Short mmCIF file of C-alpha atoms and ligand atoms in Angstrom, two decimals:
data_model
loop_
_atom_site.label_atom_id
_atom_site.label_comp_id
_atom_site.label_asym_id
_atom_site.label_seq_id
_atom_site.Cartn_x
_atom_site.Cartn_y
_atom_site.Cartn_z
CA MET A 1335 116.61 92.12 110.41
CA ILE A 1336 115.30 88.69 111.27
CA VAL A 1337 113.54 87.36 108.18
CA ASN A 1338 115.73 88.50 105.29
CA ASN A 1339 115.10 86.20 102.36
CA SER A 1340 113.15 83.21 101.08
CA LEU A 1341 115.36 80.74 102.93
CA ASP A 1342 114.54 82.50 106.21
CA GLU A 1343 110.87 82.31 105.30
CA VAL A 1344 111.10 78.58 104.71
CA LYS A 1345 112.85 78.18 108.08
CA LYS A 1346 110.27 80.21 109.96
CA ARG A 1347 107.52 78.11 108.35
CA ASP A 1348 109.27 74.89 109.42
CA ASN A 1349 109.41 76.28 112.94
CA ALA A 1350 105.70 77.20 112.84
CA LEU A 1351 104.79 73.71 111.66
CA SER A 1352 106.87 72.14 114.43
CA ILE A 1353 105.11 74.35 117.02
CA ILE A 1354 101.78 73.19 115.55
CA ARG A 1355 102.89 69.53 115.55
CA ASN A 1356 104.01 69.73 119.19
CA ALA A 1357 100.73 71.34 120.19
CA VAL A 1358 98.72 68.60 118.44
CA GLU A 1359 100.86 65.82 119.97
CA ASN A 1360 100.95 67.19 123.49
CA GLU A 1361 97.63 68.98 123.94
CA GLY A 1362 95.51 67.82 121.01
CA ARG A 1363 94.09 69.61 117.98
CA SER A 1364 91.62 71.50 120.17
CA SER A 1365 94.49 73.55 121.63
CA LEU A 1366 94.90 75.27 118.25
CA PHE A 1367 92.75 78.00 116.69
CA ASP A 1368 93.20 78.37 112.95
CA LEU A 1369 92.05 81.91 112.15
CA THR A 1370 93.67 82.09 108.70
CA GLY A 1371 90.31 81.75 106.94
CA LEU A 1372 92.07 79.33 104.59
CA SER A 1373 91.84 76.28 106.75
CA GLY A 1374 89.97 74.30 104.11
CA GLY A 1375 88.45 71.11 105.33
CA PHE A 1376 88.02 67.46 104.56
CA ILE A 1377 84.88 66.10 106.14
CA ALA A 1378 84.49 62.37 105.42
CA ASN A 1379 83.68 59.19 107.30
CA HIS A 1380 85.38 55.80 107.02
CA SER A 1381 82.84 54.17 104.75
CA GLU A 1382 83.03 57.11 102.35
CA LEU A 1383 86.84 57.03 102.35
CA SER A 1384 86.82 53.34 101.42
CA LEU A 1385 84.96 54.23 98.19
CA LEU A 1386 87.65 56.63 96.98
CA GLU A 1387 88.74 54.66 93.96
CA THR A 1388 89.35 56.12 90.52
CA TYR A 1389 86.02 54.99 89.04
CA VAL A 1390 83.88 54.03 92.03
CA GLY A 1391 84.47 57.40 93.71
CA PRO A 1392 83.10 59.61 90.93
CA ALA A 1393 80.26 57.15 90.26
CA ILE A 1394 78.96 57.69 93.78
CA PHE A 1395 79.99 61.16 94.81
CA GLU A 1396 79.51 63.06 91.55
CA GLU A 1397 75.97 61.76 91.39
CA ASN A 1398 75.29 62.92 94.96
CA LEU A 1399 76.93 66.24 94.19
CA GLN A 1400 74.35 66.96 91.46
CA GLU A 1401 71.53 67.37 93.93
CA VAL A 1402 73.53 69.05 96.70
CA GLY A 1403 75.40 71.32 94.27
CA ILE A 1404 72.28 72.44 92.40
CA ASN A 1405 70.63 73.19 95.71
CA HIS A 1406 73.61 75.40 96.65
CA MET A 1407 74.18 77.09 93.28
CA GLY A 1408 70.96 76.79 91.26
CA GLY A 1409 71.14 75.84 87.57
CA ASP A 1410 70.35 72.55 85.78
CA LYS A 1411 73.63 70.73 86.31
CA VAL A 1412 76.96 71.06 88.18
CA ILE A 1413 80.58 69.98 87.55
CA PRO A 1414 83.26 69.74 90.25
CA LEU A 1415 86.58 71.32 89.30
CA ASN A 1416 90.14 71.36 90.55
CA ARG A 1417 89.84 75.11 91.26
CA THR A 1418 87.63 78.06 90.40
CA SER A 1419 90.40 79.17 88.03
CA SER A 1420 90.06 75.82 86.22
CA GLY A 1421 86.35 76.44 85.67
CA ILE A 1422 87.00 79.94 84.35
CA LEU A 1423 89.64 78.59 81.96
CA ALA A 1424 87.40 75.75 80.73
CA THR A 1425 84.46 78.11 80.14
CA ILE A 1426 86.61 80.49 78.12
CA LEU A 1427 88.18 77.62 76.14
CA ALA A 1428 84.71 76.31 75.32
CA LEU A 1429 82.79 79.53 74.59
CA VAL A 1430 85.26 82.20 73.48
CA ASN A 1431 86.72 82.37 69.97
CA GLU A 1432 89.99 83.94 68.94
CA GLY A 1433 89.54 87.61 68.07
CA SER A 1434 86.15 87.92 69.82
CA ASN A 1435 85.47 90.24 72.79
CA VAL A 1436 84.97 89.36 76.45
CA VAL A 1437 83.58 92.09 78.73
CA HIS A 1438 83.62 91.93 82.52
CA TYR A 1439 81.76 93.97 85.11
CA LEU A 1440 82.79 93.83 88.78
CA ALA A 1441 82.22 95.97 91.89
CA GLU A 1442 85.88 96.89 92.25
CA LEU A 1443 89.05 96.16 90.30
CA PRO A 1444 91.15 94.02 90.17
CA ALA A 1445 89.53 90.97 88.60
CA HIS A 1446 90.87 87.54 89.43
CA PRO A 1447 93.90 87.06 87.12
CA SER A 1448 92.57 83.75 85.76
CA ILE A 1449 90.00 85.70 83.70
CA PRO A 1450 92.36 87.94 81.67
CA ARG A 1451 94.94 85.14 81.46
CA SER A 1452 92.44 82.68 79.98
CA CYS A 1453 91.30 85.31 77.45
CA GLU A 1454 94.90 85.90 76.45
CA LEU A 1455 95.41 82.18 75.99
CA VAL A 1456 92.58 81.92 73.43
CA GLY A 1457 93.49 85.23 71.77
CA ALA A 1458 90.32 87.11 72.78
CA ASN A 1459 90.13 90.86 73.52
CA TYR A 1460 89.36 91.42 77.19
CA TYR A 1461 87.75 94.54 78.71
CA GLU A 1462 86.90 95.09 82.36
CA THR A 1463 85.34 97.92 84.33
CA ASP A 1464 84.08 98.63 87.82
CA LYS A 1465 82.05 101.66 86.66
CA PHE A 1466 78.57 100.60 85.70
CA GLU A 1467 78.04 103.69 83.45
CA ASP A 1468 81.06 102.62 81.41
CA PHE A 1469 79.91 99.04 80.91
CA SER A 1470 78.79 98.19 77.39
CA ILE A 1471 78.74 95.16 75.13
CA PRO A 1472 80.47 95.73 71.79
CA PRO A 1473 79.73 93.77 68.59
CA ASN A 1474 81.48 90.39 68.29
CA THR A 1475 81.28 89.69 72.04
CA SER A 1476 81.34 85.99 72.88
CA LEU A 1477 81.09 86.11 76.68
CA VAL A 1478 79.99 88.53 79.40
CA VAL A 1479 81.61 88.02 82.81
CA VAL A 1480 80.30 89.26 86.15
CA THR A 1481 82.12 88.91 89.48
CA GLY A 1482 79.68 88.45 92.34
CA SER A 1483 82.14 89.25 95.12
CA THR A 1484 85.74 90.28 94.47
CA MET A 1485 88.88 88.82 96.05
CA ASP A 1486 88.62 91.62 98.65
CA HIS A 1487 84.95 90.75 99.21
CA LYS A 1488 83.45 93.79 97.48
CA VAL A 1489 79.96 92.70 96.51
CA ILE A 1490 78.12 93.70 93.32
CA ASP A 1491 74.86 95.67 93.47
CA GLU A 1492 72.05 93.24 92.65
CA SER A 1493 70.14 95.57 90.33
CA GLU A 1494 73.30 96.22 88.30
CA PHE A 1495 73.90 92.46 88.25
CA LYS A 1496 70.43 91.92 86.74
CA LYS A 1497 70.90 94.73 84.20
CA VAL A 1498 74.20 93.28 82.95
CA ILE A 1499 72.52 89.89 82.47
CA GLU A 1500 69.63 91.53 80.63
CA MET A 1501 71.97 93.48 78.34
CA ALA A 1502 73.85 90.27 77.48
CA HIS A 1503 70.72 88.21 76.87
CA GLU A 1504 69.22 90.86 74.58
CA LYS A 1505 72.16 90.04 72.31
CA ASP A 1506 72.06 86.28 72.99
CA ILE A 1507 75.45 86.31 74.71
CA PRO A 1508 76.06 83.91 77.62
CA VAL A 1509 76.96 85.25 81.07
CA MET A 1510 79.59 83.60 83.31
CA VAL A 1511 79.64 84.60 86.98
CA ASP A 1512 82.81 84.37 89.08
CA ASP A 1513 81.07 83.77 92.40
CA ALA A 1514 84.13 82.37 94.25
CA SER A 1515 83.11 83.73 97.65
CA GLY A 1516 79.98 85.45 96.34
CA ALA A 1517 77.83 82.32 96.15
CA ARG A 1518 77.72 82.50 99.96
CA LEU A 1519 78.70 86.09 100.81
CA ARG A 1520 76.16 87.67 98.43
CA THR A 1521 73.30 85.33 99.20
CA VAL A 1522 73.68 84.98 102.97
CA ILE A 1523 75.02 88.35 104.11
CA PHE A 1524 73.61 90.59 101.36
CA ASN A 1525 70.38 88.63 100.79
CA GLN A 1526 70.88 88.43 97.03
CA ALA A 1527 69.57 85.66 94.77
CA LYS A 1528 71.73 82.82 93.45
CA ALA A 1529 73.53 83.82 90.23
CA CYS A 1530 71.72 81.14 88.19
CA ASP A 1531 68.36 82.32 89.56
CA LEU A 1532 69.21 85.84 88.38
CA GLY A 1533 69.62 84.38 84.88
CA ALA A 1534 73.37 83.69 84.74
CA ASP A 1535 74.19 80.91 82.27
CA ILE A 1536 77.27 79.70 84.20
CA ALA A 1537 78.32 80.38 87.80
CA ILE A 1538 81.45 79.11 89.57
CA THR A 1539 82.25 79.08 93.28
CA SER A 1540 85.34 78.18 95.36
CA THR A 1541 84.60 75.32 97.72
CA ASP A 1542 87.06 76.43 100.41
CA LYS A 1543 85.82 80.01 100.73
CA LEU A 1544 83.46 80.65 103.63
CA MET A 1545 82.56 76.98 103.78
CA PRO A 1546 84.23 73.91 105.31
CA GLY A 1547 85.38 72.36 102.03
CA PRO A 1548 88.60 71.62 100.15
CA ARG A 1549 90.30 73.92 97.65
CA GLY A 1550 88.23 73.35 94.54
CA GLY A 1551 85.66 74.82 92.19
CA LEU A 1552 82.01 74.04 91.63
CA MET A 1553 80.39 75.15 88.38
CA ALA A 1554 76.64 75.27 87.83
CA GLY A 1555 74.44 76.42 84.98
CA ARG A 1556 72.62 75.67 81.77
CA GLU A 1557 72.85 72.00 80.82
CA ASP A 1558 73.83 72.56 77.17
CA LEU A 1559 76.70 74.87 78.14
CA ILE A 1560 77.84 72.72 81.06
CA ASP A 1561 78.07 69.72 78.71
CA LYS A 1562 80.13 71.71 76.23
CA ILE A 1563 82.45 73.04 78.98
CA LYS A 1564 82.77 69.58 80.53
CA VAL A 1565 84.47 68.35 77.35
CA LYS A 1566 87.24 70.94 77.85
CA VAL A 1567 87.36 70.18 81.57
CA ASN A 1568 88.06 66.50 80.88
CA GLN A 1569 90.33 67.08 77.89
CA PHE A 1570 92.65 69.30 79.91
CA GLY A 1571 92.42 67.53 83.27
CA LEU A 1572 90.69 70.40 85.03
CA GLU A 1573 88.15 68.25 86.87
CA ALA A 1574 88.16 67.65 90.62
CA GLN A 1575 89.45 64.23 91.65
CA PRO A 1576 87.35 61.83 93.78
CA PRO A 1577 88.77 62.85 97.19
CA ALA A 1578 88.04 66.52 96.50
CA VAL A 1579 84.56 65.70 95.17
CA LEU A 1580 83.73 63.81 98.36
CA ALA A 1581 85.00 66.67 100.54
CA MET A 1582 83.09 69.24 98.45
CA LEU A 1583 79.92 67.29 98.86
CA ASN A 1584 80.31 67.12 102.63
CA GLY A 1585 81.59 70.70 102.82
CA ILE A 1586 78.43 72.00 101.17
CA LYS A 1587 76.24 69.77 103.34
CA ASN A 1588 77.97 71.20 106.41
CA PHE A 1589 77.88 74.81 105.25
CA SER A 1590 75.86 76.79 107.75
CA LYS A 1591 74.36 80.17 106.89
CA ASP A 1592 73.94 80.89 110.58
CA ASP A 1593 77.65 80.38 111.20
CA LEU A 1594 78.47 82.82 108.44
CA ILE A 1595 76.08 85.43 109.83
CA ARG A 1596 77.45 84.88 113.33
CA GLY A 1597 81.02 85.33 112.04
CA PHE A 1598 80.09 88.58 110.35
CA GLU A 1599 78.35 89.89 113.46
CA ARG A 1600 81.15 88.93 115.82
CA LYS A 1601 83.76 90.85 113.90
CA GLU A 1602 82.16 94.16 115.02
CA GLU A 1603 82.39 93.04 118.64
CA LEU A 1604 86.05 92.04 118.32
CA PHE A 1605 86.85 95.25 116.46
CA ASP A 1606 85.29 97.34 119.27
CA LEU A 1607 87.19 95.42 121.95
CA LEU A 1608 90.51 95.81 120.13
CA ASN A 1609 89.89 99.50 119.53
CA LYS A 1610 90.04 100.18 123.28
CA ASN A 1611 93.76 99.41 123.19
CA PHE A 1612 94.84 99.71 119.57
CA ASP A 1613 94.45 102.30 116.80
CA ASN A 1614 95.51 100.29 113.79
CA PHE A 1615 93.23 97.28 113.52
CA GLU A 1616 90.98 97.31 110.45
CA LYS A 1617 87.80 95.42 109.62
CA THR A 1618 87.57 92.84 106.85
CA PRO A 1619 84.20 91.34 105.85
CA THR A 1620 85.05 88.17 107.76
CA GLY A 1621 87.10 89.50 110.68
CA VAL A 1622 89.81 92.00 111.58
CA MET A 1623 93.40 92.58 110.49
CA ILE A 1624 96.49 94.60 111.29
CA SER A 1625 99.09 95.46 108.66
CA PRO A 1626 102.84 95.35 109.47
CA LYS A 1627 102.90 99.14 109.21
CA GLY A 1628 99.92 99.45 111.53
CA LEU A 1629 101.59 97.13 114.02
CA SER A 1630 104.79 99.17 113.92
CA GLN A 1631 102.80 102.33 114.74
CA GLU A 1632 101.44 100.64 117.86
CA ILE A 1633 104.94 99.97 119.30
CA ASN A 1634 106.27 102.62 121.67
CA VAL A 1635 109.68 101.23 122.58
CA LYS A 1636 112.92 101.64 120.65
CA HIS A 1637 113.93 98.77 118.38
CA ASN A 1638 115.67 97.95 115.09
CA LEU A 1639 113.20 95.50 113.59
CA SER A 1640 111.57 95.96 110.21
CA ASP A 1641 107.76 96.14 110.02
CA ASN A 1642 107.66 92.64 108.53
CA ASP A 1643 109.84 91.28 111.35
CA LEU A 1644 107.47 92.79 113.91
CA ALA A 1645 104.57 90.99 112.20
CA PHE A 1646 106.48 87.70 112.28
CA VAL A 1647 107.47 88.01 115.95
CA PHE A 1648 103.94 89.03 116.98
CA SER A 1649 102.24 86.25 115.02
CA PHE A 1650 104.73 83.69 116.37
CA ILE A 1651 103.97 84.77 119.95
CA LEU A 1652 100.24 84.30 119.23
CA LEU A 1653 100.99 80.82 117.92
CA ARG A 1654 103.49 79.73 120.58
CA ASP A 1655 101.61 81.00 123.62
CA TYR A 1656 97.96 80.74 122.58
CA GLY A 1657 97.81 78.32 119.65
CA ILE A 1658 96.39 81.05 117.40
CA ILE A 1659 97.33 80.35 113.78
CA THR A 1660 97.47 83.35 111.45
CA ILE A 1661 98.96 83.43 107.98
CA PRO A 1662 102.50 84.93 108.52
CA PRO A 1663 104.05 81.99 110.46
CA VAL A 1664 102.73 79.30 108.09
CA SER A 1665 102.82 81.14 104.76
CA MET A 1666 104.99 80.37 101.74
CA PRO A 1667 107.82 82.76 100.83
CA GLY A 1668 106.68 86.13 99.56
CA ALA A 1669 103.20 86.08 101.07
CA SER A 1670 101.73 89.13 102.74
CA THR A 1671 102.64 89.65 106.40
CA THR A 1672 99.32 91.26 107.28
CA ILE A 1673 97.89 89.50 110.31
CA ARG A 1674 94.22 88.61 109.73
CA PHE A 1675 91.94 87.13 112.34
CA ASP A 1676 89.15 85.46 110.39
CA LEU A 1677 86.01 84.81 112.42
CA SER A 1678 83.99 82.79 109.92
CA THR A 1679 85.67 79.40 110.48
CA GLN A 1680 84.84 76.69 113.00
CA ASP A 1681 87.88 77.31 115.21
CA ALA A 1682 86.86 80.95 115.60
CA PHE A 1683 83.53 79.95 117.12
CA LYS A 1684 85.34 78.05 119.88
CA LEU A 1685 86.95 81.31 121.02
CA ASN A 1686 85.27 83.73 123.36
CA LEU A 1687 85.94 87.19 121.90
CA ASN A 1688 86.89 88.70 125.26
CA ASP A 1689 89.46 85.93 125.64
CA LEU A 1690 90.71 86.40 122.09
CA ASN A 1691 91.04 90.13 122.71
CA LYS A 1692 93.02 89.43 125.92
CA LYS A 1693 95.26 86.96 124.08
CA ILE A 1694 95.98 89.54 121.38
CA GLU A 1695 96.64 92.21 124.01
CA SER A 1696 98.90 90.00 126.06
CA SER A 1697 100.82 88.83 122.97
CA PHE A 1698 101.31 92.48 122.08
CA LYS A 1699 102.70 93.24 125.56
CA LYS A 1700 105.14 90.36 125.14
CA LEU A 1701 106.12 91.77 121.75
CA GLN A 1702 106.87 95.15 123.35
CA ASP A 1703 108.95 93.39 126.03
CA VAL A 1704 111.14 91.49 123.56
CA VAL A 1705 111.27 93.86 120.64
CA SER A 1706 114.53 95.57 121.65
CA ASN A 1707 116.27 92.20 122.11
CA GLU A 1708 116.94 90.99 118.60
CA ASP A 1709 118.40 87.63 119.66
CA GLU A 1710 115.30 86.79 121.61
CA CYS A 1711 113.11 87.79 118.68
CA ARG A 1712 115.16 85.56 116.39
CA GLU A 1713 114.65 82.69 118.79
CA ILE A 1714 110.88 83.21 118.77
CA VAL A 1715 110.75 83.08 114.96
CA PHE A 1716 113.30 80.32 114.30
CA SER A 1717 113.53 78.66 117.73
CA PHE A 1718 117.33 78.96 117.65
C1 LIG B 1915 89.60 82.94 95.11
C2 LIG B 1915 89.02 83.54 93.88
C3 LIG B 1915 89.21 82.93 92.63
C4 LIG B 1915 90.09 81.72 92.41
O1 LIG B 1915 89.84 80.60 93.16
P1 LIG B 1915 90.90 79.39 93.03
O2 LIG B 1915 90.23 78.26 93.72
O3 LIG B 1915 92.14 79.83 93.73
O4 LIG B 1915 91.13 79.14 91.61
C5 LIG B 1915 88.60 83.52 91.53
N1 LIG B 1915 87.86 84.63 91.64
C6 LIG B 1915 87.66 85.24 92.83
C7 LIG B 1915 86.81 86.46 92.89
C8 LIG B 1915 88.24 84.73 93.99
O5 LIG B 1915 88.06 85.33 95.17
#
């Protein structure tokens, strides 16, 4: 075993960061390809950065965000938040009373944990279902929740989406939409309308998902509700701070539908190329992935490594030899060791898919060559 515990995981991450630092110092940032899909982004120029003061920043950037944010999300008004989870919490604090019911419809369980946790915090009864036939709104319901696209990118059917909103509005109950990735995935890839245009009262998106923005949340919706929620947002410190607001603004301005469509189309091509040599790659909506178990099934030489160790050694070879960043080398302790290649980010567009396929193939050959030599594998992961 190579990576045995959390301390080992911290050490492998330090090694990954030092490989990345060396690459940036010696060959420049362009020698790296971040395919994690979580690369975030902070687009800003010098004159904007000089305005990042506690009160000047929000005065300028929050005002600009109104127009840009409403254009992206619909609704009458937007508020920038620290995270999507913060927006969900603030909405539930503002609109849901103790003892009332909250019902949630989504395309596939599980829901994001911030929704049930926030309900628990206010003492509301929470019900969720992914079966449309089972969805109903009981008496004493204070909020109806809809998830536009789940954490695994399962997208809701638009006609069901509209029906849930109709059912809620017949009873005068507000609808909050968790549209973390959905605000872009649903509208661009599945040609659906914006949640607010479908009648949602509140919709929240994550500004680092499928767009070049920072981790953060952007909430849009009905002005009266947004004002009410904003009180909770400010009381509990859930708002986005000026640097994040600036980066959100520029992230949305730089969001390109065409890039997203291109990313989604290219994944089929990469999947087909990989399938000529591998049996265990799987598609994700934004790219391809291989699980540790899948990787282990590809190996046809004798070795004593665990499946997780194989994933670490393989992903470290990709990083060391080709500058390809995937999650396992850089992740925090306990994270999944599935190796995802996300094709929707800027770095992915700089890669020719034939080249990427060859780099993956050649890294795999190197993995097969070293896998029976545990000391060498340890050196690849820890560099000692
Ligand atoms: C990512 C995600 C969230 C949470 O976003 P944070 O910015 O991490 O709070 C909520 N709901 C869904 C469906 C998500 O995919």
